[in-house]
């Protein structure tokens, strides 16, 4: 018996406020003109999404909906940090009361029980505005700078700069495949 994820959806929790502003990104890249503001806005989003994919974290607030099986127990929810676990449903769509399931952990919980297939969990995850750890914010800035300096080039790599990749490795709880 084993656990597995059937499907997942991440939905933005309202309007996204990026953890890095255009002004911060331009200052980090030593750009003073206003001409490339739209490019920097796109680079900010791209950098956040790349880091989220590499780490399994949500750098901005989101709602995660995950369909999974927990036959072996201790199913690990892949998106974090978890702010609020809102709902657990069985295969027929019936809500499972909190008294009938057990979550272990804090920001990155695992579902100890029930040992069922075809469960659906909904939870709020991500860092709130102003909560992002400095190391991840600097990794975003490094990635933005990398994207800015290498724009238009055909780079033969994963698209994440080495410095950012090292930070992602420190923050991931599983080995990512990009």
CSV table of C-alpha atoms in Angstrom, one decimal:
chain,number,residue,atom,x,y,z
A,1,UNK,CA,0.0,0.0,0.0
A,2,UNK,CA,1.2,3.5,-0.7
A,3,UNK,CA,0.1,7.1,-1.0
A,4,UNK,CA,-0.1,9.1,-4.2
A,5,UNK,CA,-1.5,12.3,-5.6
A,6,UNK,CA,-4.2,12.0,-8.2
A,7,UNK,CA,-4.5,15.6,-9.2
A,8,UNK,CA,-4.1,19.1,-7.7
A,9,UNK,CA,-5.2,22.7,-8.4
A,10,UNK,CA,-3.7,25.9,-7.1
A,11,UNK,CA,-6.0,28.9,-7.2
A,12,UNK,CA,-4.8,32.4,-6.4
A,13,UNK,CA,-6.3,33.7,-3.2
A,14,UNK,CA,-7.6,37.0,-4.6
A,15,UNK,CA,-5.3,39.5,-6.2
A,16,UNK,CA,-1.6,38.5,-6.2
A,17,UNK,CA,0.7,40.9,-4.5
A,18,UNK,CA,4.2,39.9,-5.6
A,19,UNK,CA,6.8,39.7,-2.8
A,20,UNK,CA,9.2,41.9,-4.9
A,21,UNK,CA,8.2,45.2,-6.3
A,22,UNK,CA,9.3,46.5,-9.8
A,23,UNK,CA,11.3,49.2,-8.0
A,24,UNK,CA,13.1,46.7,-5.8
A,25,UNK,CA,13.9,44.5,-8.8
A,26,UNK,CA,15.2,47.4,-10.9
A,27,UNK,CA,17.3,48.7,-8.0
A,28,UNK,CA,18.8,45.2,-7.6
A,29,UNK,CA,19.6,45.0,-11.3
A,30,UNK,CA,20.9,48.6,-11.3
A,31,UNK,CA,18.3,49.8,-13.8
A,32,UNK,CA,17.1,53.4,-13.6
A,33,UNK,CA,14.9,53.9,-16.6
A,34,UNK,CA,11.1,53.5,-16.7
A,35,UNK,CA,11.1,51.9,-20.2
A,36,UNK,CA,11.4,48.3,-19.0
A,37,UNK,CA,8.9,48.3,-16.1
A,38,UNK,CA,6.6,45.8,-17.9
A,39,UNK,CA,9.5,43.5,-18.5
A,40,UNK,CA,10.4,43.6,-14.8
A,41,UNK,CA,6.8,42.9,-13.8
A,42,UNK,CA,6.9,39.8,-16.0
A,43,UNK,CA,10.3,38.7,-14.7
A,44,UNK,CA,9.0,39.0,-11.1
A,45,UNK,CA,6.1,36.7,-11.9
A,46,UNK,CA,8.3,34.3,-13.8
A,47,UNK,CA,10.9,34.2,-11.0
A,48,UNK,CA,8.3,33.5,-8.3
A,49,UNK,CA,6.7,30.8,-10.3
A,50,UNK,CA,10.1,29.1,-11.0
A,51,UNK,CA,11.0,29.1,-7.3
A,52,UNK,CA,7.5,27.8,-6.4
A,53,UNK,CA,7.9,24.9,-8.8
A,54,UNK,CA,11.4,24.1,-7.6
A,55,UNK,CA,10.6,24.2,-3.9
A,56,UNK,CA,6.9,23.1,-3.7
A,57,UNK,CA,6.3,26.3,-1.7
A,58,UNK,CA,3.7,28.9,-2.4
A,59,UNK,CA,5.4,32.3,-2.1
A,60,UNK,CA,2.0,34.1,-2.3
A,61,UNK,CA,-1.3,33.1,-0.7
A,62,UNK,CA,-3.2,30.4,-2.7
A,63,UNK,CA,-5.9,27.9,-2.2
A,64,UNK,CA,-4.7,24.3,-2.8
A,65,UNK,CA,-7.2,21.6,-3.8
A,66,UNK,CA,-5.6,18.1,-3.8
A,67,UNK,CA,-7.1,14.7,-4.7
A,68,UNK,CA,-5.1,11.9,-3.3
A,69,UNK,CA,-5.0,8.5,-1.7
A,70,UNK,CA,-3.7,7.9,1.9
A,71,UNK,CA,-3.6,4.1,2.0
A,72,UNK,CA,-0.3,4.0,4.0
A,73,UNK,CA,-1.0,7.0,6.2
A,74,UNK,CA,1.2,10.1,6.6
A,75,UNK,CA,0.3,11.7,3.3
A,76,UNK,CA,2.5,14.8,2.8
A,77,UNK,CA,0.7,17.8,1.4
A,78,UNK,CA,3.1,19.2,-1.2
A,79,UNK,CA,2.2,22.9,-1.1
A,80,UNK,CA,3.2,25.0,2.0
A,81,UNK,CA,3.3,26.6,4.2
A,82,UNK,CA,-0.2,25.5,5.2
A,83,UNK,CA,-2.1,28.4,6.8
A,84,UNK,CA,-5.5,26.8,7.3
A,85,UNK,CA,-6.8,23.3,6.5
A,86,UNK,CA,-10.4,24.0,5.4
A,87,UNK,CA,-11.9,20.8,4.2
A,88,UNK,CA,-11.4,17.0,3.7
A,89,UNK,CA,-13.9,15.1,1.6
A,90,UNK,CA,-14.3,11.3,0.9
A,91,UNK,CA,-14.7,9.7,-2.5
A,92,UNK,CA,-18.4,10.4,-2.5
A,93,UNK,CA,-17.9,14.1,-1.7
A,94,UNK,CA,-19.0,13.8,2.0
A,95,UNK,CA,-17.1,16.0,4.4
A,96,UNK,CA,-15.0,14.2,6.9
A,97,UNK,CA,-15.2,15.9,10.3
A,98,UNK,CA,-12.0,17.1,11.9
A,99,UNK,CA,-12.5,14.6,14.8
A,100,UNK,CA,-12.3,11.7,12.2
A,101,UNK,CA,-8.9,12.7,10.7
A,102,UNK,CA,-5.5,13.5,12.1
A,103,UNK,CA,-3.0,16.0,10.8
A,104,UNK,CA,0.5,15.9,12.1
A,105,UNK,CA,2.8,18.9,11.8
A,106,UNK,CA,2.6,22.6,11.6
A,107,UNK,CA,3.4,24.5,8.4
A,108,UNK,CA,3.9,21.3,6.4
A,109,UNK,CA,1.4,18.8,7.8
A,110,UNK,CA,0.9,15.2,6.9
A,111,UNK,CA,-2.4,13.4,7.1
A,112,UNK,CA,-1.9,10.4,9.5
A,113,UNK,CA,-5.4,9.0,9.1
A,114,UNK,CA,-7.9,8.0,7.7
A,115,UNK,CA,-6.4,5.3,5.5
A,116,UNK,CA,-8.6,5.9,2.4
A,117,UNK,CA,-8.4,6.3,-1.3
A,118,UNK,CA,-9.8,9.2,-3.4
A,119,UNK,CA,-9.7,11.9,-0.7
A,120,UNK,CA,-10.0,15.6,-1.6
A,121,UNK,CA,-8.4,18.2,0.6
A,122,UNK,CA,-8.7,22.0,0.4
A,123,UNK,CA,-6.4,24.3,2.3
A,124,UNK,CA,-5.0,27.8,2.3
A,125,UNK,CA,-1.3,28.0,1.8
A,126,UNK,CA,1.5,30.4,1.1
A,127,UNK,CA,3.4,33.3,2.7
A,128,UNK,CA,1.3,36.4,3.5
A,129,UNK,CA,2.4,39.8,2.3
A,130,UNK,CA,5.6,40.8,4.1
A,131,UNK,CA,6.2,37.2,5.5
A,132,UNK,CA,8.5,35.8,2.8
A,133,UNK,CA,11.9,34.8,4.3
A,134,UNK,CA,14.7,37.1,3.2
A,135,UNK,CA,16.6,34.2,1.7
A,136,UNK,CA,13.7,33.5,-0.7
A,137,UNK,CA,13.2,37.1,-1.5
A,138,UNK,CA,16.9,37.5,-2.4
A,139,UNK,CA,16.7,34.3,-4.5
A,140,UNK,CA,13.8,35.9,-6.4
A,141,UNK,CA,15.9,39.0,-7.0
A,142,UNK,CA,18.9,36.9,-8.2
A,143,UNK,CA,16.6,35.0,-10.5
A,144,UNK,CA,15.1,38.3,-11.8
A,145,UNK,CA,18.6,39.6,-12.4
A,146,UNK,CA,19.5,36.4,-14.2
A,147,UNK,CA,16.4,36.7,-16.4
A,148,UNK,CA,17.2,40.3,-17.2
A,149,UNK,CA,20.8,39.8,-18.0
A,150,UNK,CA,20.1,36.7,-20.2
A,151,UNK,CA,16.9,37.9,-21.9
A,152,UNK,CA,16.8,36.8,-25.5
A,153,UNK,CA,19.6,34.4,-25.1
A,154,UNK,CA,19.4,30.7,-25.9
A,155,UNK,CA,20.7,29.4,-22.5
A,156,UNK,CA,21.3,25.7,-22.2
A,157,UNK,CA,20.2,25.2,-18.6
A,158,UNK,CA,17.1,24.8,-16.5
A,159,UNK,CA,16.3,28.5,-16.6
A,160,UNK,CA,17.1,29.0,-12.9
A,161,UNK,CA,20.4,30.6,-12.0
A,162,UNK,CA,22.8,28.5,-9.9
A,163,UNK,CA,22.6,30.8,-6.8
A,164,UNK,CA,18.8,30.6,-6.8
A,165,UNK,CA,18.9,26.9,-7.4
A,166,UNK,CA,21.0,26.4,-4.2
A,167,UNK,CA,18.4,28.3,-2.2
A,168,UNK,CA,15.6,26.3,-3.7
A,169,UNK,CA,17.4,23.1,-2.6
A,170,UNK,CA,17.6,24.3,0.9
A,171,UNK,CA,13.9,25.1,1.0
A,172,UNK,CA,12.5,22.0,-0.8
A,173,UNK,CA,11.2,19.1,1.2
A,174,UNK,CA,11.4,16.7,-1.8
A,175,UNK,CA,13.7,16.5,-4.7
A,176,UNK,CA,12.2,18.5,-7.6
A,177,UNK,CA,12.2,17.5,-11.2
A,178,UNK,CA,11.9,20.4,-13.5
